[in-house]
XYZ file of C-alpha atoms in Angstrom:
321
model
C 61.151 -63.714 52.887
C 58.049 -63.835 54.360
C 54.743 -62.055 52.146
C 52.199 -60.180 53.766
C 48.838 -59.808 52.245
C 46.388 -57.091 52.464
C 44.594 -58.756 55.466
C 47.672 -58.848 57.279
C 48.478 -55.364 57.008
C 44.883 -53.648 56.965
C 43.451 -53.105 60.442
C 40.369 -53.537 61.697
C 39.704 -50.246 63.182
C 41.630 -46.994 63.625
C 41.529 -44.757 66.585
C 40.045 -40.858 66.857
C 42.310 -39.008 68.891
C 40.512 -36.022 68.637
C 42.793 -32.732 68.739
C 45.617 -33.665 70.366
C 47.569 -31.316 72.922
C 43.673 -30.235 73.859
C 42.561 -33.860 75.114
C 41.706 -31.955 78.359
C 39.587 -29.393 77.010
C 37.860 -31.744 74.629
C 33.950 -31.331 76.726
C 34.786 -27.356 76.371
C 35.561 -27.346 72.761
C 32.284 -29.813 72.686
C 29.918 -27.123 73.217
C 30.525 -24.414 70.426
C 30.952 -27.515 67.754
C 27.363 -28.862 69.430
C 25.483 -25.478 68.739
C 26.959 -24.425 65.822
C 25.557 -27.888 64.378
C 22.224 -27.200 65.815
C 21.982 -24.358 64.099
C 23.299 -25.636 60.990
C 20.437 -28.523 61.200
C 17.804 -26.570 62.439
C 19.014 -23.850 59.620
C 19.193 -25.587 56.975
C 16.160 -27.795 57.463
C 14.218 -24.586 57.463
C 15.646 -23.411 54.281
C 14.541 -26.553 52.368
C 11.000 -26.196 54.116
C 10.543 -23.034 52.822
C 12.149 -23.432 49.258
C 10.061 -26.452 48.983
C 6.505 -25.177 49.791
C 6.463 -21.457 48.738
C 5.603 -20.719 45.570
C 7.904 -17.144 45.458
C 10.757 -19.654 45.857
C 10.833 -21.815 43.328
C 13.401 -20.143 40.725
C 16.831 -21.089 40.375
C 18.422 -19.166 42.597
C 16.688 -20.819 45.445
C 16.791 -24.415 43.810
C 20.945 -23.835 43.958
C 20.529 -22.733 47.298
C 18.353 -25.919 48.500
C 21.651 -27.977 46.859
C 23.714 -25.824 48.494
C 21.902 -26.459 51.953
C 21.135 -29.977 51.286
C 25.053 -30.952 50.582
C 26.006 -28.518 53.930
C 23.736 -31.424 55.575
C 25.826 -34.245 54.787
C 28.652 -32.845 54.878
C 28.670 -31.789 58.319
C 26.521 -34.615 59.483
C 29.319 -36.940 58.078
C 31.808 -35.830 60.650
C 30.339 -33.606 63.916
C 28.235 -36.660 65.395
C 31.154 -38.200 65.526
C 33.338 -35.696 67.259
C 30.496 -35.318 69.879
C 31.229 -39.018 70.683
C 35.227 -38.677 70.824
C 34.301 -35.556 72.867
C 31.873 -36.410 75.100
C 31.731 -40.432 75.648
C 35.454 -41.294 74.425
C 33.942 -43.164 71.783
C 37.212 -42.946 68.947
C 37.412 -46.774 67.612
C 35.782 -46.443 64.254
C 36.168 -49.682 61.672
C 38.320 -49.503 58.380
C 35.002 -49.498 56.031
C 33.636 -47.056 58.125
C 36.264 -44.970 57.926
C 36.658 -45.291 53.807
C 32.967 -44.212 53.878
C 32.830 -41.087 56.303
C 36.294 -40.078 54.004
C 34.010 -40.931 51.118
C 31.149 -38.722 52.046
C 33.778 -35.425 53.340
C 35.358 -35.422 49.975
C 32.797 -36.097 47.727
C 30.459 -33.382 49.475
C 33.095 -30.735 50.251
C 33.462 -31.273 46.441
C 30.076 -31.060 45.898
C 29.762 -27.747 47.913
C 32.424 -25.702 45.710
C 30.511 -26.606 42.507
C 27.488 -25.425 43.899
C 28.458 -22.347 44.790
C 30.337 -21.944 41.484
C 27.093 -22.813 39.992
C 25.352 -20.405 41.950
C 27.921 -17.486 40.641
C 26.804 -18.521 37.009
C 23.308 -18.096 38.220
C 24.037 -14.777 39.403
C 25.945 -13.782 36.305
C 22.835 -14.709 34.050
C 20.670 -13.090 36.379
C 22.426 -9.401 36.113
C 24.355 -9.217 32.381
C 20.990 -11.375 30.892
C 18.095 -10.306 33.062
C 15.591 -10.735 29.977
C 16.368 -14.322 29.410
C 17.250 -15.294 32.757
C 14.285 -18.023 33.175
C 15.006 -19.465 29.459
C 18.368 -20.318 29.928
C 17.872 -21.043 33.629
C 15.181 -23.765 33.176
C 14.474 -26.834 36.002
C 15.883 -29.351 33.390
C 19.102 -27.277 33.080
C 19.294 -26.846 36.706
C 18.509 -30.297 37.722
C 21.471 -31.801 34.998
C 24.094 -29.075 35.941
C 23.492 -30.402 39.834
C 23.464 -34.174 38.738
C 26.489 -33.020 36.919
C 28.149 -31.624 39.604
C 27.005 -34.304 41.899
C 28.711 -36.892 39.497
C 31.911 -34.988 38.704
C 32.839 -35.194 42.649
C 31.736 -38.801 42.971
C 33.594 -40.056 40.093
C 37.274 -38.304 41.072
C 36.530 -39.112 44.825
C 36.433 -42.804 44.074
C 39.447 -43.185 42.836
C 41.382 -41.729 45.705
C 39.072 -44.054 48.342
C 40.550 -47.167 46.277
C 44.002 -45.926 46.731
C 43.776 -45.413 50.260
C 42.201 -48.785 50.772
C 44.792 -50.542 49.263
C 47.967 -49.045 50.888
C 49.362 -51.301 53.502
C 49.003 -50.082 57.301
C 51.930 -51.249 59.648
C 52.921 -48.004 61.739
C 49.995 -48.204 64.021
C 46.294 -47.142 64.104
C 45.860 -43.713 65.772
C 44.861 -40.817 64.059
C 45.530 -37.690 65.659
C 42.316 -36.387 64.259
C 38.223 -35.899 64.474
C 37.485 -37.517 61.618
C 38.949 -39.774 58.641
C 41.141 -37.272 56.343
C 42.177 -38.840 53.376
C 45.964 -37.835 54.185
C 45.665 -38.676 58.076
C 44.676 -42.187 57.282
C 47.709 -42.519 55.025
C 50.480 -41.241 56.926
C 49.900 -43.942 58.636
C 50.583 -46.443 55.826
C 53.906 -48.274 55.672
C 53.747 -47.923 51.799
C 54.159 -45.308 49.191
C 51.735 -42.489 49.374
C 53.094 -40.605 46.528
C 49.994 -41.288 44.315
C 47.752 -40.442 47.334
C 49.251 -37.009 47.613
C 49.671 -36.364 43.918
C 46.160 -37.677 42.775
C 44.607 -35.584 46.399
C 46.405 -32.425 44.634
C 45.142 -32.864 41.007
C 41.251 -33.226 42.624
C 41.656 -30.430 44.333
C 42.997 -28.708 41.397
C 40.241 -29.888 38.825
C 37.625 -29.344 41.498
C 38.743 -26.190 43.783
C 41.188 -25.010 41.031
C 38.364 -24.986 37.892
C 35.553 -23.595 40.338
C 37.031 -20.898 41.911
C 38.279 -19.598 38.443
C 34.601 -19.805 36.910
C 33.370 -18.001 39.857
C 36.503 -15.037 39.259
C 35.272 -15.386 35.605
C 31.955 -14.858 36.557
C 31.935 -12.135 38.884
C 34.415 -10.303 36.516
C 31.627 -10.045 34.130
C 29.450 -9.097 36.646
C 31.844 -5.975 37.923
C 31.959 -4.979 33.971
C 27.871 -5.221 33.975
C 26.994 -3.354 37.165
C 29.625 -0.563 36.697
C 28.346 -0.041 32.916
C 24.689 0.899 34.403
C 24.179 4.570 34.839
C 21.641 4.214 38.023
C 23.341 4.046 41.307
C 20.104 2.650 42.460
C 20.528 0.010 39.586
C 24.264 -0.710 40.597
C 23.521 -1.203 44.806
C 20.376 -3.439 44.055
C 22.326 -5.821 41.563
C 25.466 -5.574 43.852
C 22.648 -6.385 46.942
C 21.990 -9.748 44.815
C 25.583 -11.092 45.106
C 26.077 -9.812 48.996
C 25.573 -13.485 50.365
C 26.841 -15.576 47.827
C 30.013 -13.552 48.018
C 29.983 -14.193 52.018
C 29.567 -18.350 51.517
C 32.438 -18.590 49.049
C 34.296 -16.419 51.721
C 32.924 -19.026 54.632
C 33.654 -21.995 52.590
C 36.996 -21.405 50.709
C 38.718 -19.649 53.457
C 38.985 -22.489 56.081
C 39.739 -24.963 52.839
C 42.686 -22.593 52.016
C 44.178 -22.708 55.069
C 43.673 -26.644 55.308
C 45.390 -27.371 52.261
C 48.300 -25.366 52.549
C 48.703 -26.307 55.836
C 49.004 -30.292 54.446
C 51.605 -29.148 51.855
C 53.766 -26.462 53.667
C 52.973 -26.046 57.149
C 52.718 -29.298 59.075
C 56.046 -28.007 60.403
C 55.253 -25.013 61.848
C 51.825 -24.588 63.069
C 50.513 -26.292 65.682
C 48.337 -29.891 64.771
C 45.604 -28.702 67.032
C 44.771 -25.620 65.342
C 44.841 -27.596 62.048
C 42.793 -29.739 63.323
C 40.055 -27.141 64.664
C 40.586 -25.170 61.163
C 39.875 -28.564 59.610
C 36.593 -29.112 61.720
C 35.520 -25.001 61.247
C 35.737 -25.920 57.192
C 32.988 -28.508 57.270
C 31.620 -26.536 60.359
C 31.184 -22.794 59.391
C 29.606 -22.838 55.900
C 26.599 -25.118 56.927
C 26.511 -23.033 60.119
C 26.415 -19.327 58.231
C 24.976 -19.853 55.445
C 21.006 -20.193 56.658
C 21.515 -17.594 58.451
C 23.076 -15.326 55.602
C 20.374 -15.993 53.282
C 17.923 -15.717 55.833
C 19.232 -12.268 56.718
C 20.275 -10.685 53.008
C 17.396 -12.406 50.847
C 14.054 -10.649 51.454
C 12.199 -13.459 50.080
C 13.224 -15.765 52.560
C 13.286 -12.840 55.221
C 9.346 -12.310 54.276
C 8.475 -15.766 54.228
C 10.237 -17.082 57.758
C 8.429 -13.364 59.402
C 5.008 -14.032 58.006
C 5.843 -17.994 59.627
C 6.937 -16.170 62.860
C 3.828 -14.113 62.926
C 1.463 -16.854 63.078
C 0.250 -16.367 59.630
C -2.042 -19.222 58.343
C -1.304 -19.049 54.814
C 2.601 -19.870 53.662
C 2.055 -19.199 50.638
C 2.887 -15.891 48.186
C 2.903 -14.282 45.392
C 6.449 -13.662 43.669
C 7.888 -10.149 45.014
């Protein structure tokens, strides 16, 4: 019997198909991802200029927000650039380590992105049930080792699954009918065992999606019991008015990942690749997209700050509202 090593069954580079079934519409479907990234860049740029150099800005709230907008950067800049190329210039090869790193990047910042905005719901909850002590428990050492710990809590399960992938032996061919390097794209096409892929995939998302989303019910539970319990409706719509855009980027960002993941476990079957594959793209797509501009919009700090810019106004700095 003849052995194969790794080297013999790892290939050099893999192939982008893009969406397939829409290879003939891929310059068309080019423009919406193109601007939506623009404004995601352009966006969220702004909203660390502005976080970073005035003065009304630098509280928690905003410091989770300039994580928030910082890992939205990566995380879309891991993947769009790259679908431009497949779209526009046909460029799809993309090497084996470069592939382990842009799958690298995706998961460890999509990761990063749902403990943010679970840490941003704990913000929140301080904010309205413990008003008085809001900037003693909320300090910048606390913030700065709850984002480190975040940061650190993705990297750490995300390695893990890279190894796995890397060592899986690849014999049935190097196309992947996909945008970018999903972790279970790249190893359906491995002649090995992906059981441990797939099971160790589900118990990240679990201890990553699965414990954030049920500190952030946790949270806003308390919250509901808080605002209800004050006996101003005045009081009530201004705390409510506080939550209005975090509650719309857990809604941008865990909405597309829903669909994604059940769609890898139950529904490769019967819905079409191609709209997994532009659900998949939307996921890393949409949050980094809405998110600048739902803070810009909803937060009258921010709202003040980019108007007085706008308005030609010398001095960017403020007092705190």
């Amino acid at each position: 019997m003849i052995m194969l090593n790794q080297t013999d069954v790892t290939p050099a580079s893999f192939i982008l198909n893009g969406i397939p079934g829409l290879e003939d519409m891929h310059v068309w479907i080019s423009f919406p991802f193109c601007s939506m990234y623009a404004v995601a860049v352009v966006g969220n740029c702004g909203l660390l200029y502005l976080i970073c150099y005035e003065d009304s800005l630098h509280r928690s709230m905003y410091y989770f927000l300039a994580m928030l907008s910082l890992t939205d950067l990566v995380m879309c800049s891991s993947t769009i650039p790259k679908a431009l190329c497949i779209f526009w210039f046909h460029l799809k090869e993309i090497s084996f380590k470069e592939c382990l790193v842009q799958m690298f990047f995706i998961h460890t910042f999509t990761g990063m992105e749902s403990g943010v905005l679970m840490l941003m719901a704990l913000d929140r909850y301080v904010a309205i049930c413990y008003p008085l002590r809001y900037s003693t428990i909320l300090t910048n050492p606390i913030i700065a080792k709850v984002g480190l710990a975040t940061f650190l809590r993705a990297v750490l399960l995300i390695i893990p699954l890279i190894f796995i992938t890397k060592r899986l032996p690849y014999c049935r061919g190097n196309i992947i009918h996909h945008t970018y390097c999903d972790q279970l794209s790249v190893a359906k096409l491995s002649c090995g065992n992906i059981k441990v892929n797939v099971i160790y995939g589900l118990m990240v998302a679990l201890l990553i999606g699965g414990f954030d989303i049920l500190c952030i019910t946790v949270s806003y539970t308390m919250i509901l019991r808080a605002v209800v319990s004050l006996s101003s409706a005045d009081a009530r719509q201004k705390a409510f008015s506080t939550c209005t855009a975090h509650i719309c980027a857990i809604v941008f960002s865990y909405s597309p990942a829903f669909f994604c993941f059940f769609f890898n476990r139950f529904g490769s079957h019967t819905i079409p690749p191609s709209c997994h594959i532009i659900v998949a793209n939307i996921y890393l797509l949409l949050p980094p997209t809405m998110n600048p501009i739902v803070y810009g919009v909803k937060t009258k700090q921010i709202r003040d700050c980019v108007i007085r810019i706008l308005s030609g106004s010398k001095d960017i700095k403020s007092h705190s509202i």
